[in-house]
């Protein structure tokens, strides 16, 4: 009997999460944990599917590593989207790779992420969108100030977003990171440009007001 499950969706309250220790202890089964694809594995995958010049192969592997972060499903969907957009296209002598200066967000992947976001109420969705504007990593103090959230509300959002596999708290408890770069990208592009512009301005002003601000971060948001 072969059983599979998604580890990143196994919250503490999930029925299977409570059953799993007993299955491992009593079932005398073999448990295999699938790990993320590292750069070497991504290189092998790209080389097996596409005959690209060495420099283009390296660019594609770096792009997949940055945006899919080792997730096999995200990796394959990104490759499919690049192919559909003709950024990755067949030519007479093999394959050609165009410019990788933007994130091509696969429609199926957006639906998966939208499904996770839909588990949150409207106020929480707005707060998560503000975090996406702040960046891949959002300091809690900055997030709370820009979003106008008190500590308890913010911590509740962090916990709920964690259960939905959208955010992870950093070990020091001062920031949160989006689980995947593409998760953040989907939320970021889902904000209308005028609102996105306004939130960037608010983040920039908040960052500029602290002693010894990070000028690169301030400049980015402005």
Short mmCIF file of C-alpha atoms in Angstrom, two decimals:
data_model
loop_
_atom_site.label_atom_id
_atom_site.label_comp_id
_atom_site.label_asym_id
_atom_site.label_seq_id
_atom_site.Cartn_x
_atom_site.Cartn_y
_atom_site.Cartn_z
CA UNK A 1 0.00 0.00 0.00
CA UNK A 2 1.44 3.35 -1.06
CA UNK A 3 0.07 6.51 0.54
CA UNK A 4 1.07 10.08 -0.32
CA UNK A 5 0.27 13.37 1.37
CA UNK A 6 1.35 16.99 1.12
CA UNK A 7 3.50 17.81 4.12
CA UNK A 8 3.12 21.57 3.69
CA UNK A 9 -0.67 21.28 4.11
CA UNK A 10 -0.51 19.12 7.23
CA UNK A 11 -1.44 21.59 9.96
CA UNK A 12 -1.48 20.58 13.60
CA UNK A 13 -5.27 20.37 13.56
CA UNK A 14 -5.44 18.17 10.46
CA UNK A 15 -6.85 14.70 11.29
CA UNK A 16 -4.01 12.96 9.47
CA UNK A 17 -1.41 14.93 11.45
CA UNK A 18 -2.80 13.34 14.61
CA UNK A 19 -2.92 9.87 13.03
CA UNK A 20 0.53 9.90 11.42
CA UNK A 21 2.65 9.20 14.56
CA UNK A 22 0.58 6.10 15.31
CA UNK A 23 0.89 4.87 11.73
CA UNK A 24 4.66 5.28 11.84
CA UNK A 25 4.91 3.61 15.25
CA UNK A 26 2.49 0.72 14.69
CA UNK A 27 2.56 0.20 10.94
CA UNK A 28 6.20 -0.83 10.52
CA UNK A 29 6.16 1.07 7.25
CA UNK A 30 8.82 2.98 5.41
CA UNK A 31 8.39 6.76 5.36
CA UNK A 32 10.09 8.72 2.58
CA UNK A 33 10.37 12.49 2.80
CA UNK A 34 10.69 14.17 -0.59
CA UNK A 35 13.04 17.13 -0.48
CA UNK A 36 13.17 20.27 -2.56
CA UNK A 37 15.09 20.29 -5.81
CA UNK A 38 18.53 21.79 -5.34
CA UNK A 39 20.49 23.60 -8.05
CA UNK A 40 22.12 20.37 -9.24
CA UNK A 41 18.74 18.65 -9.59
CA UNK A 42 17.30 21.65 -11.43
CA UNK A 43 20.29 21.58 -13.77
CA UNK A 44 19.73 17.88 -14.49
CA UNK A 45 16.03 18.52 -15.13
CA UNK A 46 16.69 21.39 -17.55
CA UNK A 47 19.46 19.49 -19.36
CA UNK A 48 17.21 16.45 -19.83
CA UNK A 49 14.33 18.47 -21.32
CA UNK A 50 16.00 21.28 -23.28
CA UNK A 51 19.17 21.51 -25.38
CA UNK A 52 20.28 25.03 -24.52
CA UNK A 53 23.59 26.86 -24.76
CA UNK A 54 25.54 26.62 -21.51
CA UNK A 55 24.97 30.28 -20.60
CA UNK A 56 21.21 30.05 -21.25
CA UNK A 57 20.95 26.82 -19.26
CA UNK A 58 22.63 28.53 -16.31
CA UNK A 59 20.24 31.52 -16.59
CA UNK A 60 17.20 29.24 -16.65
CA UNK A 61 18.38 27.19 -13.67
CA UNK A 62 19.05 30.37 -11.66
CA UNK A 63 15.58 31.70 -12.56
CA UNK A 64 13.88 28.45 -11.48
CA UNK A 65 15.92 28.30 -8.28
CA UNK A 66 14.99 31.88 -7.37
CA UNK A 67 11.28 31.72 -8.13
CA UNK A 68 10.25 28.08 -7.63
CA UNK A 69 12.60 27.63 -4.64
CA UNK A 70 12.95 23.90 -5.23
CA UNK A 71 9.23 23.12 -5.38
CA UNK A 72 8.83 20.52 -8.19
CA UNK A 73 5.24 21.54 -9.00
CA UNK A 74 6.15 25.22 -9.16
CA UNK A 75 9.21 24.38 -11.27
CA UNK A 76 7.22 22.48 -13.90
CA UNK A 77 4.48 25.12 -14.02
CA UNK A 78 7.08 27.85 -14.50
CA UNK A 79 8.66 25.95 -17.38
CA UNK A 80 5.23 25.44 -18.93
CA UNK A 81 4.43 29.15 -18.59
CA UNK A 82 7.78 30.19 -20.11
CA UNK A 83 7.07 27.88 -23.03
CA UNK A 84 3.56 29.33 -23.51
CA UNK A 85 4.94 32.88 -23.41
CA UNK A 86 7.58 31.88 -26.01
CA UNK A 87 10.35 32.93 -23.65
CA UNK A 88 11.51 29.32 -23.88
CA UNK A 89 11.00 28.16 -27.46
CA UNK A 90 12.21 25.41 -29.79
CA UNK A 91 14.56 26.34 -32.64
CA UNK A 92 16.25 24.33 -35.35
CA UNK A 93 19.34 23.51 -33.31
CA UNK A 94 17.52 22.88 -30.00
CA UNK A 95 15.99 25.50 -27.73
CA UNK A 96 16.34 29.24 -27.27
CA UNK A 97 15.80 31.26 -24.09
CA UNK A 98 14.67 34.87 -24.19
CA UNK A 99 14.96 37.55 -21.52
CA UNK A 100 14.09 36.55 -17.95
CA UNK A 101 13.53 40.07 -16.65
CA UNK A 102 10.04 39.44 -15.26
CA UNK A 103 8.18 36.73 -13.39
CA UNK A 104 5.80 34.73 -15.59
CA UNK A 105 3.12 33.58 -13.15
CA UNK A 106 1.39 30.38 -14.33
CA UNK A 107 -2.41 30.61 -14.26
CA UNK A 108 -2.78 27.22 -12.51
CA UNK A 109 -0.35 28.29 -9.84
CA UNK A 110 -2.25 31.52 -9.28
CA UNK A 111 -5.43 29.47 -8.78
CA UNK A 112 -3.68 27.31 -6.17
CA UNK A 113 -2.45 30.38 -4.29
CA UNK A 114 -5.82 32.15 -4.61
CA UNK A 115 -7.43 29.06 -3.07
CA UNK A 116 -5.16 29.33 -0.05
CA UNK A 117 -5.78 33.07 0.31
CA UNK A 118 -9.56 32.50 0.08
CA UNK A 119 -9.42 30.65 3.42
CA UNK A 120 -8.75 34.01 5.10
CA UNK A 121 -11.35 36.68 5.74
CA UNK A 122 -11.28 39.97 3.83
CA UNK A 123 -9.37 41.93 6.49
CA UNK A 124 -6.68 39.26 6.67
CA UNK A 125 -6.39 39.15 2.88
CA UNK A 126 -5.79 42.91 2.83
CA UNK A 127 -3.11 42.60 5.50
CA UNK A 128 -1.35 39.80 3.59
CA UNK A 129 -1.42 41.95 0.43
CA UNK A 130 0.31 44.77 2.33
CA UNK A 131 2.98 42.29 3.47
CA UNK A 132 3.50 41.35 -0.19
CA UNK A 133 4.14 45.01 -1.02
CA UNK A 134 6.72 45.22 1.79
CA UNK A 135 8.66 42.35 0.25
CA UNK A 136 9.53 38.66 0.39
CA UNK A 137 10.36 39.19 4.06
CA UNK A 138 8.25 41.60 6.11
CA UNK A 139 9.36 42.83 9.56
CA UNK A 140 6.39 42.59 11.93
CA UNK A 141 6.86 46.09 13.36
CA UNK A 142 6.86 47.65 9.89
CA UNK A 143 3.92 45.54 8.76
CA UNK A 144 1.86 46.44 11.83
CA UNK A 145 2.49 50.17 11.41
CA UNK A 146 1.68 50.31 7.69
CA UNK A 147 -1.38 48.08 8.01
CA UNK A 148 -2.61 49.75 11.23
CA UNK A 149 -2.75 46.47 13.18
CA UNK A 150 -2.39 45.88 16.91
CA UNK A 151 -0.08 43.12 18.13
CA UNK A 152 -2.74 40.51 18.86
CA UNK A 153 -4.47 40.96 15.50
CA UNK A 154 -1.16 40.75 13.70
CA UNK A 155 -0.14 37.55 15.49
CA UNK A 156 -3.51 35.98 14.69
CA UNK A 157 -3.00 36.80 10.99
CA UNK A 158 0.51 35.31 11.10
CA UNK A 159 -0.85 32.08 12.61
CA UNK A 160 -3.75 31.80 10.15
CA UNK A 161 -1.52 32.58 7.17
CA UNK A 162 0.91 29.95 8.42
CA UNK A 163 -1.86 27.35 8.56
CA UNK A 164 -2.73 28.25 4.95
CA UNK A 165 0.93 27.84 3.93
CA UNK A 166 1.31 31.46 2.87
CA UNK A 167 3.76 32.76 5.48
CA UNK A 168 6.44 31.40 7.79
CA UNK A 169 7.73 33.24 10.83
CA UNK A 170 11.49 33.75 11.01
CA UNK A 171 13.26 32.00 13.91
CA UNK A 172 13.80 35.26 15.81
CA UNK A 173 10.06 36.04 15.70
CA UNK A 174 10.62 39.54 14.32
CA UNK A 175 9.62 38.97 10.70
CA UNK A 176 7.62 36.73 8.40
CA UNK A 177 8.62 35.35 5.02
CA UNK A 178 6.38 34.20 2.21
CA UNK A 179 6.59 30.45 1.84
CA UNK A 180 7.42 30.81 -1.86
CA UNK A 181 8.52 33.79 -3.93
CA UNK A 182 5.69 33.01 -6.35
CA UNK A 183 3.17 33.22 -3.50
CA UNK A 184 4.31 36.76 -2.83
CA UNK A 185 4.31 37.57 -6.57
CA UNK A 186 0.71 36.35 -6.97
CA UNK A 187 -0.48 38.48 -4.06
CA UNK A 188 1.54 41.50 -5.20
CA UNK A 189 0.21 41.47 -8.76
CA UNK A 190 -3.31 41.01 -7.40
CA UNK A 191 -3.19 44.51 -5.90
CA UNK A 192 -4.32 47.28 -8.26
CA UNK A 193 -1.44 49.57 -9.35
CA UNK A 194 -2.85 52.74 -7.67
CA UNK A 195 -3.26 50.96 -4.32
CA UNK A 196 0.11 49.27 -4.73
CA UNK A 197 1.69 52.68 -5.37
CA UNK A 198 0.06 54.13 -2.24
CA UNK A 199 1.20 51.24 -0.05
CA UNK A 200 4.76 51.50 -1.40
CA UNK A 201 4.70 55.19 -0.48
CA UNK A 202 3.52 54.38 3.05
CA UNK A 203 6.22 51.74 3.49
CA UNK A 204 8.88 54.10 2.15
CA UNK A 205 7.81 56.92 4.47
CA UNK A 206 7.77 54.58 7.47
CA UNK A 207 11.24 53.25 6.66
CA UNK A 208 12.63 56.74 6.06
CA UNK A 209 11.42 57.93 9.47
CA UNK A 210 13.55 55.50 11.51
CA UNK A 211 17.08 56.42 12.70
CA UNK A 212 19.72 55.39 10.17
CA UNK A 213 17.28 54.04 7.56
CA UNK A 214 18.32 51.52 4.93
CA UNK A 215 18.58 53.85 1.95
CA UNK A 216 18.30 51.04 -0.60
CA UNK A 217 15.00 49.85 0.88
CA UNK A 218 13.64 53.39 1.07
CA UNK A 219 14.66 54.08 -2.53
CA UNK A 220 13.06 50.84 -3.72
CA UNK A 221 9.67 51.69 -2.22
CA UNK A 222 9.76 55.33 -3.34
#
